[in-house]
Each structure stands twice: as structure tokens, then as C-alpha cells.
Amino acid sequence: MAAVLKKRALAEYTQTVVQEPQKPPLKRLKLVKKQQTQPTGSVLALVTYLENCKNSNEALNTLLRISDNLTIDAQDLPEVMKRLSEHFRNEVESVVRVKILSLLCEIGQELAVDVLVIIDEIISLLKNDHSHKVIAQGMNTILKLGKLVTDSSTAVHHRLVEIAKFYLKDVNHTVKCKCLEIIGTHSPICEGKEAEAILFLVSSYFKNEDARVRSQAFSTIITLHERGFQLNPDIYSDVCDCLKDDYEIVRSVVLKLVWVLAQTYPDHEMFVTGSDHEIRLIDDAFGKICSGVTDLSMQVRTLSAKLLGSMTAVSPKFLNQTLDKKLMSNMRRKRTAHELAWENVTSGEWASGKKWADDAPKEVLDAESINLINSGACGAFVHGLEDEYLEVRSAAVESLCQLSLNNSHFANLSLDFLVDMFNDEIEDVRLKAIDSLRLISEHIVLRDDQVETILGALEDFSQEVREGLHRMLASCRMLTTCGLKMCVEKLLDNLKKYPNDKRSTYRCLQKIGAQHAELVLPLVPQFLNIHPFFDIPEPDVENPQYICMLILIFNAAKNLPTITPLLESHTKRHYQYLRDTMTSFVPVLNFTDTVGNTVAEPISVEASLEFLNNVINNLDITEATYSVHCSLLQTAKDHLNRLSKIDPAVAGTAQFTALFIGAQLIYSQIMENGYWANPTSSATHQSHNLITSIQNLLEHCLKLQFFFVGLSPADRCAVKQMHMKALALNLVYIVKGSNSSALAPCHHFLTVVENLQCELDNYGLEPESFTVAVFKELSNLEEPKPGMVSRILIPIISESRIGRIPRPNVKIRMSSAEILEPTGQTDTSLKFTAGLIMSVPFEAELHHLLDPSRIRIKVKYPDQRTQVILPRPAHMKPLETDTEDLRSDSQNIRLLTDLLISHQVWSEACNIDINVALAIPEADIGRRRNVDNTQTLLDLCKPVKISVAPKPIKKNILG
């Protein structure tokens, strides 16, 4: 035994002796070498390595490495610039010199250094360089670094402009373009002769032989105008001459400049080419831009179509001409009888007498000289709407809509053209045309033939297009009862073909009925099959077509009480049913014929607020025992939940207050039981109840934080203080009664405390006594370990009292979800082959969301396995609702997607739960590791159950 111990000790001794002198010193030496050769300022070492590069390729690779790891200390910057400049002067290859200038630009942009030093260095380096690439890169570097100089440094900008003027004589087009860009960006704003000299210098390059230089010259003029330079409208004719340039880059920027001049000087009078007639500049520019719609380049045509929409100051006669391909007679300059007689006398020719000067030579007449508008501009929108590219058609539809919004006459002229675009082959163009017609609906009235054309688009396979048509029909006005009847019948037939459009059709008929009460009145007997002599069987109130008719008629009766006496008794009973089940679609009507049909008016907002204040005040002044106080809290919570269902105007406030009271109730129960301070001494069921209560309290606090919008700073701080209490209880339980690590919960608790303190200070709010005690004790804590923090929290929690309930705030709204499809009311089971995937259509409306990216769809199977689905952003579309007010910090979303369901074989059909939930990643902190992640999902609505029956795979028997 002694030999074994001696042998083991000897082995350990020899092992330590062998390892110590060999490995640790080698590691230390390597670390020391790395720290000396490559410290944080390793760029200096790489720059030093440039001197040892044997060729330009190695130098270029070194410069690329410097660019990838650009970390320079302030004290190393002068040395780095010095060595880069020395290598620039000694380098032969222009590519390497270009990279050095680019590197200097990156150093100036990313590091807090003196930009003027780098600019001076670059100017000195370019003096003796003759490479066009290097000079162009130098100008680009000066341009970028000059933007970092403040506008007050006019001397610096003057110097940059002078340098640009010097290199503007270079023959290379890139250098010229960069110099012109520097002039446009850095020229100090001036007036008078100085401004004229700068504009004259730039405009002298309008006729340059290189198209890129010409394009940059026009862009420079636009840049100068945007910076505040006053352009001379006399350059308009020279600019228009360049509209016929051979290069599309020039024509595009010239169109922009023409548009700028037209918007700046719309009423400037100018002469028509070849005539003594004067015309407004914006009218002539409108014709020039219209000519761009027939350009050979698709980009130019698209730009022209976009620019037309913003020219709202153009004369109506020029605007109307864009919808007719034939030149109108009033667009020509008409001569007086005296002028015609004088021309006949001075012509020196005999005439036939049929027409004045009919014997004049035709080649003398010039159509361009007598047109007030260029003939190429006639029918500009017609050409744009018929273009082969969808970009041009889409831009033309947008411009047509913008111009129609400000001109009711033009809106009626463009109506037929927009309706024709409903048959476009591209879905986006169809949607844009539908939305455009909806926007200009206040200016137009639909004729029967137009209604028929619009209704033909309802056969579209795309649900988005059909719903867009529903919104458009809901906002438009119809001319006759025939058109209204045709519209309603087509919507009902379309509903049979596409049952998923049910809610959209309901909303459409609701608006149609409210807007066309006079047209609905003579159609009521026909719609409801009311016969003057015979009793018709009572329709099924669950039939969607019949519901559509009732929604239409009830909304019309809201604005025209004459319809009410025409309704039969069973129709009035159906109104009671629909009013309870479909409150958002059926208005409040007052049937006074019988007592049972009288509908009570909703209570006012003032009465609801008074009730809310009374409930909160009674709870605040009550000082009773624990049992009495808990019963009061529970009663107040029930009353507020009932109030939220009665009065929608204060529903958000009532739900928020009820949830806050519920959190206080749970907190009071935890404090009364007393097991939280020493969980290890409690029984198993008591410990389990404590865990459940803490988790419920945390869930209530998370709902208060993430389910409500429109909270005031006081409301948010009250919620966060309640949340801090819940986190404190959770931390004490984890430290005292759990084996899991408390580092993450402790860090999270301290972060919440710090953020709450900053927020209270910013808003100047008074914290609660519990919050004040926590701030005071934690500020004296040197090392915030979980054990120390929990020992501090225990006496503070023991002495804490329930905080005050926030005052009622009418602006509060609660996030909610309503699952429309699947309904969960079918008796049949969905069958699919086990192991494969089945698609289930899913549709939901989500209201008042703070962050739509948190939305998840939760599918729970009978075996308690939960599947969490992240919806695609493309499946979430904005929901347009007129019945609810939408807060600026919230969103209404319509979620339309397909759920993929899969499972193994079941013995019988079972229900699966589908729900919409909100993901709260913050809830993961402080939870036990064995808790399922699905607990971080807070349900927004009740789950919908659908019956599913996976079938076993049928195996073929080969005989």
C-alpha cells in the first residue's frame, strides 16, 4: 500500500515538474508578442508593413486588411496619415493610390478626427498626380468629407468649390461629374451676381459632348435649387431643348428640372414657340412632361407619369386634354375675321371662296406654330394607362388619382379610364385603380353602365381585389335604383361563390345602405319578398344572403325612418337577434309599436366615468379587514368587467382597472398566506399554490404592460411598480425555496428597478412607499448578489401596502383578437392522412396592437403538445375600421393565412384548440428551466375548437 502511494505521489510530482517549465512560458511569450506587435492600434503595424511590400499587389492586400479592421487610436492617427501619404507619393500603380484615398475617406468618416487636416492632405497629394482615376477618387473623398464640415465654415466650402472649378477643366467625364457635384453641394448660398456666376458655370455644361456630364450638370442645378438658390426662369427654353437628348439619363433629369421650374414659377408668362401668344410656364411644362409619357425609355415614361400627378396648378383645359388623343379645337389659337381677311388680301392668290386662304401652300402651315399645347401631350394619360409596362400604368393611375382629388370635373372625366383599369392583367395595378376610385368617390356618381363594368371585376380570383372592390363600392354613390339593385344582386351571387368574403360583404352593404337610403326605400318589398296579400314563409335568419339584405335595409332605415313601417313583425324580431349578435353591422333603431321591440339607448360616457370614479374612490378610502377588503376588490372587479361589455367607449379603461385590481387581489392573497418569506417550511400543496399565485401575478403584470395602448405616464409607472413587486416576490421565492440559479432573475429585477427610477424622474412622478424603500436600500448595496438582494427585499415586502389604483383614462384601449375562420361550429371532422400535412384556412381581426411582430398562432393538440406558428408579415394587412377610434401608437391588423396541421393516427376524432397569442420574451427571465416555453404566450382571445381525425395510411395489397 505504501508502494502504491509512493508511486502515485511520484507520478504527480513528475507531472507537475514537466508541465510547468514547458507550456505556460510558451503561452505567455506568445501573448506578450501579440500584445506588442498587434495592440488595439494594429492599423499602425499594418501601415508600417506597407514599406516592406515588394509589389503593388501586396500593398493593395494590406490596404484591404486595414479597411476591414479600421481601429485607430487618436495618438496613432498622425503617424498613420504620414505613412499613407508617403506610400501614396512613392506608389506607381494608380489602383493602390485610389485605395489610399478611399481609406483616408473612411478614416475621416468613421473616426472623430479633424476632417480639414485630411482634406488638406488630399489636396496636396493630388497636385502632382495626373491619373484620372486618382483625381476622381480624390474629388469623391473631398465631397464626402466636406459634408462633415458645418455650414458656418464658409471659407472651407469656398475653398472646396475653387478646387472643384480648377479640376473641372479635366477631360475625364468622372472628374467633371464629381467637380460639378462638389459645386452643387458645397457652394455657399448667395444672391446676385455670385449666384448667377455659379449657375452660368454649371449651365455651360448643358451642351457637353458626354451625356454623363450633361446629366450631372442638370442634377447640380436641381441640388442648388433645393439648397436655396434662386433659379432664373429664362433657362427654361434651354432646358426644354435637351428633352430630345439621345440618352435617357439626360432626359430623366431634364424632366425633373422642368418640373422644378414649373412648380417654382407656375404663373410666369412665356411665348409659345413660333407665335406671339403668351402662356403660363406650368401649362407649357405640363405639355412637355406629357410628351415624356411616349418616350422610348420605360424609366422616362414612368418618371413622366409620376411627375404629372403633382402638377395640380395646371389649367383645366390642358388637364382635360390628357384624356383625349385627338387635339381639341379650343387648344388652337383662333384668329379674328380681320386677321383672316388681311391674310386673304396679302396672299396674292385667287381663292375658291369656300374657305379663307384655301389656296395657300400647305407647306407654309405649321401645326406646331398654332398649337397652344404640343400635340404629343394629347392623350398622355391614355398612353400611360395603355403602356406595356406595369410600372408606367401604375404611375399613371396614381397621378390620375392625385389630379382628380383636386378637380371634380377631371375626376368625372377620368372615371371611365379608372374603371377600365379594373381589367388589367397585373393584380397590383387593379388594386391601385380600385383604391384610386375609392379616394375620389366624393367627386363622382356611378352610372349604371359603370356599375356593371365594376361588378364584372368581382369575379376576380384574388380575395384582396374583391375586398378592395367592396371598400370602393361602399364609398361610392350610385345614380339609380336599377344600379343599386344590380349591385346588391351581384354581391349576393358573389357571396355564394366566395363564402370567405362574408364579413367584407356585410361591411360593404352596411355602407351602401347608409348612403343610399332613398334608393333602398322602393326596393324594400322586393328585397324582403313582402307581398300585399299573401304571407311569405319566414326566412332563415342564419342565411348569409338574408343577413345581407337585413343589414342593407336596417342601415338605410337609420337615415330614413319611412322604411320602418314597411317591415314585418318577424323582420323586427330578426333585428333584435342581429343587434345582439352583430352589433358592429346593425345600427340602433327605435321600434315603438310594441314594448318588447324597444331598444334601450346605451349609457353615456359621463355616467360610465362617474361610476368608475366612484368604484376607485370607495376602494381607496376603505380601511377594513383582509376578508372584507378582498371581497370589495372582487366585487369591484366584477362590476368593471360588466361595464366593459355595456359601454364600449370606456371598455378599455374598465378592463385595465379590473385587471389591475385582479393583480392587487392576488398580491394580497400571497401576503396574507405568509408562505412567501420562508417557502422551505411550507407543505407541498402550499408551495405549489405559492408558485401558481406568483406566476398568475406576473402574468397579470405582463398583460397590463403589453395588452393596453393609450396609457398615460402615471398609468405606466403604476403598472411597472406593481410588476416590480411581483418580480421581488419571485426573486425571494427562487432564492429561498428553489434550487435554480437566481442570477438572471436578480439581474432582471435590478434592471427593472433602474429603468423605473429613470422613468419616474423623467416624468416627475411620486413613487410608492415600497418603491422608495427599494431605491434607498439598493443604493447602499455594494455588491448586488441574489442572496443579499433577497434579504433586503423581505422586510420591505412585509411592510408594504397595496398601491393606489390609477385614475380612469378614456384613451386606454385593450388589445384583442377575433377569430373569424375557422368558426368552430361545424359538426363534421376534418380528415387527413396521418403523418402528412393538412391546410386549415385561418382568418382573424386583431385590434389595438402595440407590436404586430409579437403575434403568434397557438395550436394545441389533444396530447397537450403545443405548436407555435409565427405568421408571415405578408399575411398581416392593415384593417380599416370606421366604427372604432384607432390610437396613434396602435395598429388594427387583419391576419389571413393557412395553418398547417399534422399528427399521427388517433383512435377517434378529437378537438384541437387554435388561438391567437402575444409572445412575451421578457417573461422567460426568472422562470424555471423545466417550464414549457408556451407559458410566455399570453392569449388574446378564447380558443376555437375544430374536430380533426387523422386517418391511417392505407397499404395496397399486391396479389
mmCIF file with all atom_site columns, C-alpha atoms in Angstrom, residues 3 27 32 96 114 178 244 287 356 388 412 461 476 491-492 503 518 568 596 606 628 641 686 900 942-943 958:
data_model
loop_
_atom_site.group_PDB
_atom_site.id
_atom_site.type_symbol
_atom_site.label_atom_id
_atom_site.label_alt_id
_atom_site.label_comp_id
_atom_site.label_asym_id
_atom_site.label_entity_id
_atom_site.label_seq_id
_atom_site.pdbx_PDB_ins_code
_atom_site.Cartn_x
_atom_site.Cartn_y
_atom_site.Cartn_z
_atom_site.occupancy
_atom_site.B_iso_or_equiv
_atom_site.pdbx_formal_charge
_atom_site.auth_seq_id
_atom_site.auth_comp_id
_atom_site.auth_asym_id
_atom_site.auth_atom_id
_atom_site.pdbx_PDB_model_num
ATOM 1  C CA . ALA A 1 3   ? 4.473   1.466  -2.504  1.00 0.00 ? 3   ALA A CA 1
ATOM 2  C CA . LYS A 1 27  ? 1.893   30.715 -23.933 1.00 0.00 ? 27  LYS A CA 1
ATOM 3  C CA . VAL A 1 32  ? 3.311   39.132 -24.942 1.00 0.00 ? 32  VAL A CA 1
ATOM 4  C CA . VAL A 1 96  ? -3.229  51.461 -54.947 1.00 0.00 ? 96  VAL A CA 1
ATOM 5  C CA . ASP A 1 114 ? -10.209 66.766 -37.754 1.00 0.00 ? 114 ASP A CA 1
ATOM 6  C CA . LYS A 1 178 ? -17.525 64.869 -59.243 1.00 0.00 ? 178 LYS A CA 1
ATOM 7  C CA . LYS A 1 244 ? -34.838 65.483 -77.146 1.00 0.00 ? 244 LYS A CA 1
ATOM 8  C CA . GLY A 1 287 ? -47.268 69.628 -72.032 1.00 0.00 ? 287 GLY A CA 1
ATOM 9  C CA . TRP A 1 356 ? -60.422 81.667 -96.297 1.00 0.00 ? 356 TRP A CA 1
ATOM 10 C CA . GLU A 1 388 ? -46.931 47.656 -71.865 1.00 0.00 ? 388 GLU A CA 1
ATOM 11 C CA . ASN A 1 412 ? -65.672 62.578 -63.667 1.00 0.00 ? 412 ASN A CA 1
ATOM 12 C CA . PHE A 1 461 ? -59.910 35.100 -58.026 1.00 0.00 ? 461 PHE A CA 1
ATOM 13 C CA . CYS A 1 476 ? -69.190 55.430 -53.980 1.00 0.00 ? 476 CYS A CA 1
ATOM 14 C CA . LEU A 1 491 ? -72.783 40.953 -54.273 1.00 0.00 ? 491 LEU A CA 1
ATOM 15 C CA . LEU A 1 492 ? -75.182 38.214 -53.115 1.00 0.00 ? 492 LEU A CA 1
ATOM 16 C CA . ARG A 1 503 ? -67.694 39.983 -43.381 1.00 0.00 ? 503 ARG A CA 1
ATOM 17 C CA . GLU A 1 518 ? -83.662 56.956 -50.777 1.00 0.00 ? 518 GLU A CA 1
ATOM 18 C CA . GLU A 1 568 ? -92.973 42.898 -40.982 1.00 0.00 ? 568 GLU A CA 1
ATOM 19 C CA . GLY A 1 596 ? -90.885 44.281 -26.471 1.00 0.00 ? 596 GLY A CA 1
ATOM 20 C CA . GLU A 1 606 ? -70.048 60.662 -18.446 1.00 0.00 ? 606 GLU A CA 1
ATOM 21 C CA . VAL A 1 628 ? -63.720 42.421 3.690   1.00 0.00 ? 628 VAL A CA 1
ATOM 22 C CA . ASN A 1 641 ? -65.883 43.645 -16.284 1.00 0.00 ? 641 ASN A CA 1
ATOM 23 C CA . GLN A 1 686 ? -48.780 25.258 -0.090  1.00 0.00 ? 686 GLN A CA 1
ATOM 24 C CA . LEU A 1 900 ? -50.501 23.509 -41.398 1.00 0.00 ? 900 LEU A CA 1
ATOM 25 C CA . LYS A 1 942 ? -60.712 32.334 -26.340 1.00 0.00 ? 942 LYS A CA 1
ATOM 26 C CA . PRO A 1 943 ? -59.541 29.298 -28.344 1.00 0.00 ? 943 PRO A CA 1
ATOM 27 C CA . LEU A 1 958 ? -50.267 -6.871 -54.085 1.00 0.00 ? 958 LEU A CA 1
#
